[in-house]
Short mmCIF file of C-alpha atoms in Angstrom, two decimals:
data_model
loop_
_atom_site.label_atom_id
_atom_site.label_comp_id
_atom_site.label_asym_id
_atom_site.label_seq_id
_atom_site.Cartn_x
_atom_site.Cartn_y
_atom_site.Cartn_z
CA MET A 1 -19.55 -21.02 35.94
CA PHE A 2 -18.06 -17.89 34.42
CA PHE A 3 -16.21 -17.87 31.12
CA VAL A 4 -13.76 -15.15 30.18
CA ARG A 5 -14.28 -13.70 26.71
CA THR A 6 -13.68 -10.54 24.73
CA ALA A 7 -16.27 -7.87 25.48
CA SER A 8 -18.63 -6.59 22.79
CA GLU A 9 -20.63 -3.40 22.50
CA GLN A 10 -23.69 -5.32 23.77
CA ASP A 11 -21.87 -5.85 27.09
CA LEU A 12 -21.09 -2.22 27.82
CA GLU A 13 -24.26 -1.32 29.75
CA LYS A 14 -23.85 -4.39 31.99
CA VAL A 15 -20.16 -3.55 32.42
CA ARG A 16 -21.06 0.02 33.37
CA THR A 17 -23.57 -1.27 35.95
CA LEU A 18 -20.94 -3.66 37.36
CA LEU A 19 -18.42 -0.80 37.60
CA GLY A 20 -20.93 1.36 39.48
CA GLU A 21 -21.70 -1.40 42.00
CA THR A 22 -18.04 -2.30 42.45
CA TRP A 23 -16.85 1.28 42.77
CA HIS A 24 -19.46 2.11 45.40
CA ALA A 25 -18.68 -1.08 47.35
CA THR A 26 -14.93 -0.37 47.21
CA TYR A 27 -14.56 3.40 47.28
CA ASP A 28 -17.55 4.92 49.14
CA ARG A 29 -15.65 4.53 52.44
CA ILE A 30 -12.54 6.17 50.91
CA PHE A 31 -13.95 9.00 48.77
CA GLY A 32 -17.63 9.19 49.74
CA PRO A 33 -20.60 8.28 47.50
CA GLU A 34 -20.79 11.69 45.77
CA LYS A 35 -17.15 11.59 44.61
CA VAL A 36 -17.62 7.97 43.49
CA ASN A 37 -20.69 9.00 41.45
CA GLU A 38 -18.66 11.81 39.86
CA LEU A 39 -15.69 9.55 38.99
CA HIS A 40 -17.96 6.76 37.73
CA ALA A 41 -19.89 9.18 35.49
CA SER A 42 -16.64 10.48 34.01
CA TRP A 43 -14.32 7.45 33.89
CA HIS A 44 -17.01 4.87 33.03
CA SER A 45 -19.26 6.85 30.72
CA PRO A 46 -20.71 4.94 27.75
CA ALA A 47 -18.43 6.95 25.44
CA SER A 48 -15.36 6.16 27.55
CA LEU A 49 -16.13 2.42 27.61
CA LYS A 50 -16.86 2.42 23.87
CA ALA A 51 -13.51 4.13 23.20
CA ARG A 52 -11.70 1.49 25.27
CA LEU A 53 -13.48 -1.27 23.36
CA ALA A 54 -12.36 0.28 20.06
CA ASN A 55 -8.69 0.67 21.09
CA LYS A 56 -6.65 -1.60 18.78
CA ASN A 57 -3.72 -2.05 21.22
CA SER A 58 -5.89 -3.27 24.06
CA GLU A 59 -7.89 -6.15 25.42
CA PHE A 60 -11.33 -5.66 27.02
CA LEU A 61 -12.55 -8.84 28.72
CA VAL A 62 -15.66 -9.88 30.63
CA ALA A 63 -16.49 -12.90 32.77
CA ASP A 64 -19.89 -14.13 31.61
CA ASP A 65 -22.06 -16.99 32.91
CA GLY A 66 -24.72 -16.58 30.22
CA LYS A 67 -26.91 -14.34 32.39
CA THR A 68 -24.55 -12.08 34.30
CA ILE A 69 -21.32 -10.20 33.76
CA GLY A 70 -19.47 -11.11 36.96
CA GLY A 71 -16.26 -9.22 36.23
CA MET A 72 -14.32 -7.24 33.70
CA GLY A 73 -10.75 -6.39 32.84
CA TYR A 74 -9.14 -3.87 30.53
CA ALA A 75 -5.48 -3.49 29.64
CA ALA A 76 -3.68 -1.63 26.86
CA MET A 77 -0.16 -1.18 25.61
CA SER A 78 1.36 1.99 27.02
CA LYS A 79 1.89 4.86 24.61
CA GLU A 80 4.66 6.30 26.82
CA MET A 81 6.58 3.21 27.98
CA THR A 82 7.99 0.62 25.58
CA LYS A 83 7.14 -3.04 26.09
CA THR A 84 4.77 -2.11 28.94
CA VAL A 85 1.11 -3.03 29.19
CA MET A 86 -1.07 -0.98 31.53
CA LEU A 87 -3.74 -2.81 33.52
CA TYR A 88 -6.33 -0.07 33.75
CA MET A 89 -9.34 -1.99 35.06
CA LEU A 90 -9.92 -5.27 36.87
CA TYR A 91 -13.23 -5.25 38.69
CA ILE A 92 -15.36 -8.11 40.00
CA SER A 93 -18.97 -7.70 41.07
CA PRO A 94 -19.12 -7.59 44.90
CA ARG A 95 -21.38 -10.66 44.97
CA HIS A 96 -18.94 -12.66 42.81
CA GLN A 97 -15.67 -11.75 44.51
CA ARG A 98 -13.38 -14.45 45.93
CA GLN A 99 -14.56 -17.05 43.36
CA GLY A 100 -11.51 -16.94 41.08
CA ILE A 101 -13.01 -14.61 38.47
CA GLY A 102 -10.34 -11.95 38.99
CA ARG A 103 -7.62 -14.59 38.74
CA ASP A 104 -9.11 -15.95 35.49
CA ILE A 105 -9.47 -12.51 33.86
CA PHE A 106 -5.97 -11.54 34.97
CA ALA A 107 -4.47 -14.80 33.64
CA GLU A 108 -6.07 -14.14 30.25
CA LEU A 109 -4.89 -10.52 30.14
CA GLU A 110 -1.32 -11.63 30.89
CA THR A 111 -1.27 -13.65 27.65
CA CYS A 112 -2.82 -11.02 25.37
CA PHE A 113 0.27 -8.86 24.88
CA PRO A 114 3.14 -10.98 23.52
CA ASP A 115 5.41 -7.94 22.99
CA ALA A 116 5.02 -6.68 26.56
CA GLU A 117 7.74 -7.34 29.12
CA ILE A 118 6.11 -5.53 32.05
CA MET A 119 2.55 -5.14 33.30
CA ARG A 120 1.95 -1.94 35.28
CA LEU A 121 -1.04 -0.67 37.25
CA GLU A 122 -2.16 1.97 39.72
CA VAL A 123 -4.07 1.05 42.88
CA ASP A 124 -5.54 3.14 45.67
CA PRO A 125 -3.33 2.85 48.80
CA GLN A 126 -6.46 2.23 50.90
CA ASN A 127 -7.75 -0.62 48.72
CA GLU A 128 -6.14 -3.41 50.75
CA PRO A 129 -7.98 -6.30 49.05
CA ALA A 130 -6.76 -5.17 45.61
CA ILE A 131 -3.21 -4.65 46.88
CA ALA A 132 -3.21 -8.16 48.39
CA PHE A 133 -4.56 -9.60 45.10
CA TYR A 134 -1.88 -7.92 43.01
CA GLN A 135 0.93 -8.89 45.40
CA ALA A 136 -0.30 -12.50 45.35
CA HIS A 137 -0.07 -12.36 41.54
CA GLY A 138 3.55 -11.20 41.46
CA PHE A 139 3.27 -7.41 41.47
CA VAL A 140 5.61 -5.21 43.52
CA GLU A 141 5.29 -1.53 44.36
CA VAL A 142 7.63 0.59 42.24
CA GLY A 143 6.36 4.10 42.97
CA ARG A 144 3.52 6.45 43.75
CA THR A 145 1.52 9.09 41.92
CA GLU A 146 -0.68 11.93 43.15
CA ASN A 147 -2.83 11.76 40.01
CA CYS A 148 -4.31 8.32 39.42
CA GLY A 149 -5.76 7.83 35.96
CA ASP A 150 -5.65 10.50 33.28
CA GLY A 151 -4.87 14.15 33.89
CA GLN A 152 -4.75 15.86 37.25
CA SER A 153 -7.22 13.73 39.22
CA GLY A 154 -5.71 14.62 42.60
CA ILE A 155 -6.23 10.98 43.59
CA PRO A 156 -3.11 9.31 45.00
CA ALA A 157 -2.20 5.80 43.90
CA LEU A 158 0.50 3.21 44.34
CA ILE A 159 2.22 2.07 41.15
CA PHE A 160 2.81 -1.67 40.88
CA GLU A 161 4.68 -3.63 38.21
CA LYS A 162 5.15 -7.25 37.33
CA PRO A 163 7.61 -8.73 34.82
CA LEU A 164 5.86 -10.81 32.17
CA THR A 165 7.53 -14.04 31.18
CA ALA A 166 7.85 -15.05 27.55
CA HIS A 167 4.68 -16.76 26.34
#
């Protein structure tokens, strides 16, 4: 049984390991293992994860069963868009997928931002399982970008949004 809780600095190495496993399982077929290693090293570095954990306008969650981190989620209020929370990360360990962990983390993240009216995310157009998950949870495609994540990544993504109801 996994419980969703706020991440701590002690979780970051396990979270980083989970992200590596999940990214390779999801993206090796899309980008190739070398590109996944490069993105993982950059986007999920210990310093990057620590900075996310320290962000005051964010929520960094893990699903923990006492031994294992089975999933993680990270969302933060947008600096550019008012009343918009960005879902930056929602990853479940490949061996724990399809057990409701993603749903539980997502449900918790939805309640963490009382001032937000919209949740927004970017998803790879070839990541059909993630697209299906987000659509099942009320997201609709509102656009596309050629630069997923920060800067000029050159990685295309679909942009999805979901209105958040008053809590």
